[in-house]
Short mmCIF file of C-alpha atoms in Angstrom, two decimals:
data_model
loop_
_atom_site.label_atom_id
_atom_site.label_comp_id
_atom_site.label_asym_id
_atom_site.label_seq_id
_atom_site.Cartn_x
_atom_site.Cartn_y
_atom_site.Cartn_z
CA ALA A 1 -90.82 -76.08 -208.79
CA GLN A 2 -91.13 -75.41 -205.10
CA SER A 3 -94.57 -74.50 -203.79
CA VAL A 4 -96.64 -74.27 -200.66
CA ALA A 5 -100.41 -74.58 -200.45
CA GLN A 6 -102.69 -73.55 -197.65
CA PRO A 7 -105.99 -74.91 -198.93
CA GLU A 8 -108.24 -73.00 -196.55
CA ASP A 9 -108.56 -69.22 -196.72
CA GLN A 10 -110.31 -69.20 -193.36
CA VAL A 11 -110.82 -71.62 -190.48
CA ASN A 12 -113.48 -71.08 -187.82
CA VAL A 13 -113.20 -72.83 -184.46
CA ALA A 14 -115.07 -72.48 -181.19
CA GLU A 15 -112.99 -71.55 -178.17
CA GLY A 16 -111.78 -74.62 -176.32
CA ASN A 17 -111.99 -76.90 -179.35
CA PRO A 18 -108.93 -78.30 -181.11
CA LEU A 19 -107.76 -76.47 -184.20
CA THR A 20 -105.90 -77.51 -187.35
CA VAL A 21 -104.50 -75.22 -190.04
CA LYS A 22 -103.42 -77.17 -193.10
CA CYS A 23 -100.27 -76.85 -195.18
CA THR A 24 -98.95 -79.00 -198.01
CA TYR A 25 -95.70 -78.48 -199.87
CA SER A 26 -93.74 -79.50 -202.92
CA VAL A 27 -89.95 -79.43 -203.06
CA SER A 28 -87.46 -81.47 -205.02
CA GLY A 29 -85.20 -82.16 -202.05
CA ASN A 30 -85.70 -82.39 -198.30
CA PRO A 31 -87.75 -79.57 -196.83
CA TYR A 32 -87.25 -77.06 -194.11
CA LEU A 33 -90.76 -76.11 -192.93
CA PHE A 34 -91.94 -73.14 -190.91
CA TRP A 35 -95.07 -71.64 -189.40
CA TYR A 36 -95.48 -67.94 -188.67
CA VAL A 37 -98.38 -65.95 -187.22
CA GLN A 38 -99.41 -62.41 -188.07
CA TYR A 39 -101.63 -60.27 -185.89
CA PRO A 40 -103.49 -57.32 -187.52
CA ASN A 41 -101.23 -54.60 -188.92
CA ARG A 42 -98.13 -56.26 -187.52
CA GLY A 43 -95.15 -58.18 -188.78
CA LEU A 44 -94.97 -61.95 -188.65
CA GLN A 45 -93.83 -63.90 -185.60
CA PHE A 46 -92.07 -67.25 -185.73
CA LEU A 47 -94.05 -70.16 -184.25
CA LEU A 48 -92.06 -73.29 -185.05
CA LYS A 49 -89.93 -75.08 -187.60
CA TYR A 50 -89.12 -78.57 -188.81
CA ILE A 51 -85.61 -79.30 -189.98
CA THR A 52 -85.06 -82.93 -189.16
CA GLY A 53 -85.79 -85.46 -186.43
CA ASP A 54 -89.07 -85.95 -184.59
CA ASN A 55 -92.06 -85.50 -186.87
CA LEU A 56 -94.01 -83.68 -184.14
CA VAL A 57 -92.62 -80.22 -183.52
CA LYS A 58 -93.66 -78.09 -180.57
CA GLY A 59 -93.62 -74.32 -180.77
CA SER A 60 -94.75 -71.10 -179.16
CA TYR A 61 -98.14 -70.44 -177.53
CA GLY A 62 -98.99 -74.14 -177.27
CA PHE A 63 -98.91 -74.79 -181.01
CA GLU A 64 -97.45 -77.89 -182.58
CA ALA A 65 -97.10 -79.19 -186.12
CA GLU A 66 -96.80 -82.65 -187.57
CA PHE A 67 -94.49 -83.36 -190.48
CA ASN A 68 -95.83 -86.09 -192.77
CA LYS A 69 -93.39 -86.93 -195.54
CA SER A 70 -95.65 -89.34 -197.41
CA GLN A 71 -98.46 -86.79 -197.58
CA THR A 72 -96.06 -83.82 -197.96
CA SER A 73 -97.94 -82.01 -195.24
CA PHE A 74 -97.07 -79.90 -192.23
CA HIS A 75 -100.34 -79.11 -190.48
CA LEU A 76 -100.43 -76.72 -187.52
CA LYS A 77 -102.40 -77.87 -184.49
CA LYS A 78 -103.45 -76.83 -181.02
CA PRO A 79 -105.46 -78.96 -178.58
CA SER A 80 -107.59 -76.14 -177.17
CA ALA A 81 -108.13 -72.88 -179.05
CA LEU A 82 -108.14 -69.45 -177.42
CA VAL A 83 -109.85 -66.33 -178.73
CA SER A 84 -106.40 -64.70 -178.72
CA ASP A 85 -105.24 -67.27 -181.30
CA SER A 86 -107.30 -65.44 -183.91
CA ALA A 87 -104.79 -64.25 -186.52
CA LEU A 88 -103.36 -64.94 -189.96
CA TYR A 89 -101.13 -68.01 -190.17
CA PHE A 90 -98.47 -68.59 -192.82
CA CYS A 91 -96.67 -71.78 -193.76
CA ALA A 92 -93.30 -71.54 -195.52
CA VAL A 93 -90.87 -74.05 -197.03
CA ARG A 94 -87.30 -74.06 -198.18
CA ASP A 95 -85.68 -76.77 -200.22
CA MET A 96 -82.81 -78.01 -198.05
CA ASP A 97 -80.79 -78.99 -201.07
CA SER A 98 -81.05 -75.84 -203.10
CA ASN A 99 -80.16 -73.05 -200.68
CA TYR A 100 -82.98 -71.14 -202.24
CA GLN A 101 -85.27 -68.64 -200.65
CA LEU A 102 -88.29 -69.36 -198.49
CA ILE A 103 -91.53 -69.97 -200.38
CA TRP A 104 -94.65 -68.75 -198.56
CA GLY A 105 -98.22 -69.95 -198.54
CA ALA A 106 -101.03 -67.46 -199.07
CA GLY A 107 -102.04 -67.55 -195.43
CA THR A 108 -105.03 -68.89 -193.49
CA LYS A 109 -107.19 -66.63 -191.38
CA LEU A 110 -108.02 -68.35 -188.10
CA ILE A 111 -111.10 -67.13 -186.26
CA ILE A 112 -111.78 -68.40 -182.77
CA LYS A 113 -115.30 -67.71 -181.55
CA PRO A 114 -116.12 -67.41 -177.84
CA ASP B 1 -85.00 -54.32 -176.44
CA GLY B 2 -83.63 -56.01 -179.55
CA GLY B 3 -85.69 -55.96 -182.68
CA ILE B 4 -86.45 -54.49 -186.06
CA THR B 5 -87.81 -51.01 -186.52
CA GLN B 6 -89.60 -49.96 -189.67
CA SER B 7 -90.62 -46.42 -190.43
CA PRO B 8 -92.85 -44.80 -191.28
CA LYS B 9 -95.89 -46.88 -190.38
CA TYR B 10 -97.92 -45.25 -193.18
CA LEU B 11 -96.58 -43.66 -196.34
CA PHE B 12 -98.25 -42.00 -199.28
CA ARG B 13 -96.66 -41.69 -202.68
CA LYS B 14 -97.53 -39.26 -205.41
CA GLU B 15 -97.27 -40.35 -209.02
CA GLY B 16 -93.72 -40.08 -210.33
CA GLN B 17 -92.25 -39.87 -206.85
CA ASN B 18 -89.61 -42.09 -205.28
CA VAL B 19 -90.11 -42.96 -201.64
CA THR B 20 -87.81 -44.69 -199.16
CA LEU B 21 -88.85 -47.10 -196.43
CA SER B 22 -86.54 -47.39 -193.46
CA CYS B 23 -85.52 -50.64 -191.75
CA GLU B 24 -83.12 -50.81 -188.81
CA GLN B 25 -82.18 -53.85 -186.70
CA ASN B 26 -80.16 -54.13 -183.52
CA LEU B 27 -80.06 -57.92 -183.44
CA ASN B 28 -76.60 -58.11 -185.01
CA HIS B 29 -78.05 -60.25 -187.80
CA ASP B 30 -76.15 -60.72 -191.05
CA ALA B 31 -79.13 -61.33 -193.33
CA MET B 32 -81.91 -58.87 -194.07
CA TYR B 33 -84.93 -59.07 -196.33
CA TRP B 34 -87.69 -56.99 -197.86
CA TYR B 35 -91.05 -58.60 -198.53
CA ARG B 36 -94.18 -57.30 -200.13
CA GLN B 37 -97.54 -58.49 -198.78
CA ASP B 38 -100.75 -58.14 -200.80
CA PRO B 39 -104.15 -59.30 -199.51
CA GLY B 40 -104.76 -63.01 -200.10
CA GLN B 41 -101.19 -63.65 -201.21
CA GLY B 42 -98.15 -65.02 -199.54
CA LEU B 43 -95.11 -62.89 -198.93
CA ARG B 44 -93.08 -62.11 -202.01
CA LEU B 45 -89.38 -61.40 -201.75
CA ILE B 46 -88.23 -58.09 -203.20
CA TYR B 47 -84.56 -58.00 -202.21
CA TYR B 48 -82.34 -59.70 -199.70
CA SER B 49 -78.90 -59.12 -198.30
CA GLN B 50 -76.76 -61.92 -196.91
CA ILE B 51 -74.09 -59.59 -195.58
CA VAL B 52 -73.23 -55.92 -195.45
CA ASN B 53 -72.35 -54.32 -198.81
CA ASP B 54 -74.04 -57.13 -200.69
CA PHE B 55 -77.62 -57.63 -201.84
CA GLN B 56 -79.52 -59.77 -204.35
CA LYS B 57 -82.76 -59.44 -206.26
CA GLY B 58 -85.73 -61.46 -205.19
CA ASP B 59 -88.72 -62.45 -207.30
CA ILE B 60 -90.22 -58.97 -207.70
CA ALA B 61 -87.28 -56.54 -207.65
CA GLU B 62 -88.39 -54.45 -210.64
CA GLY B 63 -89.20 -50.91 -209.59
CA TYR B 64 -87.38 -51.21 -206.27
CA SER B 65 -83.85 -50.53 -205.09
CA VAL B 66 -81.94 -51.16 -201.85
CA SER B 67 -78.61 -50.49 -200.19
CA ARG B 68 -76.75 -52.21 -197.36
CA GLU B 69 -73.99 -49.86 -196.29
CA LYS B 70 -74.32 -50.73 -192.61
CA LYS B 71 -75.07 -54.06 -190.99
CA GLU B 72 -78.02 -52.68 -189.09
CA SER B 73 -79.70 -50.79 -191.92
CA PHE B 74 -81.44 -51.96 -195.12
CA PRO B 75 -83.55 -49.18 -196.67
CA LEU B 76 -85.91 -49.86 -199.57
CA THR B 77 -86.66 -47.29 -202.24
CA VAL B 78 -89.85 -47.63 -204.22
CA THR B 79 -89.19 -45.88 -207.49
CA SER B 80 -91.58 -44.32 -209.96
CA ALA B 81 -91.00 -47.37 -212.17
CA GLN B 82 -93.05 -49.45 -209.75
CA LYS B 83 -96.52 -48.96 -211.21
CA ASN B 84 -98.49 -50.75 -208.52
CA PRO B 85 -96.77 -49.90 -205.25
CA THR B 86 -99.77 -50.05 -202.93
CA ALA B 87 -99.00 -52.86 -200.47
CA PHE B 88 -97.82 -53.70 -196.98
CA TYR B 89 -94.03 -53.86 -196.87
CA LEU B 90 -92.25 -56.02 -194.35
CA CYS B 91 -88.59 -55.97 -193.43
CA ALA B 92 -87.05 -59.00 -191.76
CA SER B 93 -83.70 -60.24 -190.56
CA SER B 94 -82.13 -63.55 -189.62
CA TYR B 95 -78.89 -64.60 -188.01
CA GLU B 96 -77.68 -65.97 -191.33
CA TRP B 97 -78.97 -66.79 -194.81
CA GLY B 98 -80.26 -70.28 -195.34
CA GLY B 99 -78.89 -73.46 -193.78
CA GLY B 100 -82.14 -74.02 -191.90
CA ASN B 101 -81.27 -71.45 -189.26
CA GLU B 102 -83.83 -69.19 -190.77
CA LYS B 103 -85.92 -67.93 -187.94
CA LEU B 104 -86.96 -64.58 -189.35
CA PHE B 105 -87.59 -61.57 -187.17
CA PHE B 106 -90.01 -59.09 -188.70
CA GLY B 107 -90.63 -55.42 -188.29
CA SER B 108 -94.16 -54.07 -187.87
CA GLY B 109 -94.44 -53.10 -191.50
CA THR B 110 -95.07 -50.01 -193.61
CA GLN B 111 -98.35 -49.53 -195.47
CA LEU B 112 -97.65 -47.70 -198.72
CA SER B 113 -100.50 -46.13 -200.62
CA VAL B 114 -100.69 -44.08 -203.80
CA LEU B 115 -102.32 -40.67 -203.74
#
């Protein structure tokens, strides 16, 4: 069965420090992987996606994510956190070979402290 | 500006009542989706539509109904059969269904509560 895990409910980072939000996945075929961000009482916004190619994907607002096939991970990273990065982050996966729907992680709340 | 508009922002349902959530997009997208978001959970798919006049059940379709009579509109009705309707409802669209080209555009959501 397809699944996505975001092992941390909340991540706290000081402003200016690097941040990592973790995501691991399980699919039977090759994955499409996505990160979205949700600000309070708003819909989600697309950050980046991995389909194929370079394992390091760059996205919006200075975020990037690294696809690691052996560890089945797709962690979201940013070199220097901003207070405005504080939000809820969702990882999602689709099995490339099944044409099935997106499967979503439970979300990780990122808090950046000044 | 192009985007997705959901209305109302807040909605209250009385017991036994059906309520309809509106979703309109002007992005000329073929695919549209309804998700339910509960605290501490990922998004769960209620219904999706790959093209106008067609729609499919998602994982939690029971107690909900949809229609897709126009490309730009995908309203969701929460029926009285849905016993736990309190949640944040998100409508989304994408250029097409699947194939990796699945950058979803989301509306701002509707918070539904039971009186």
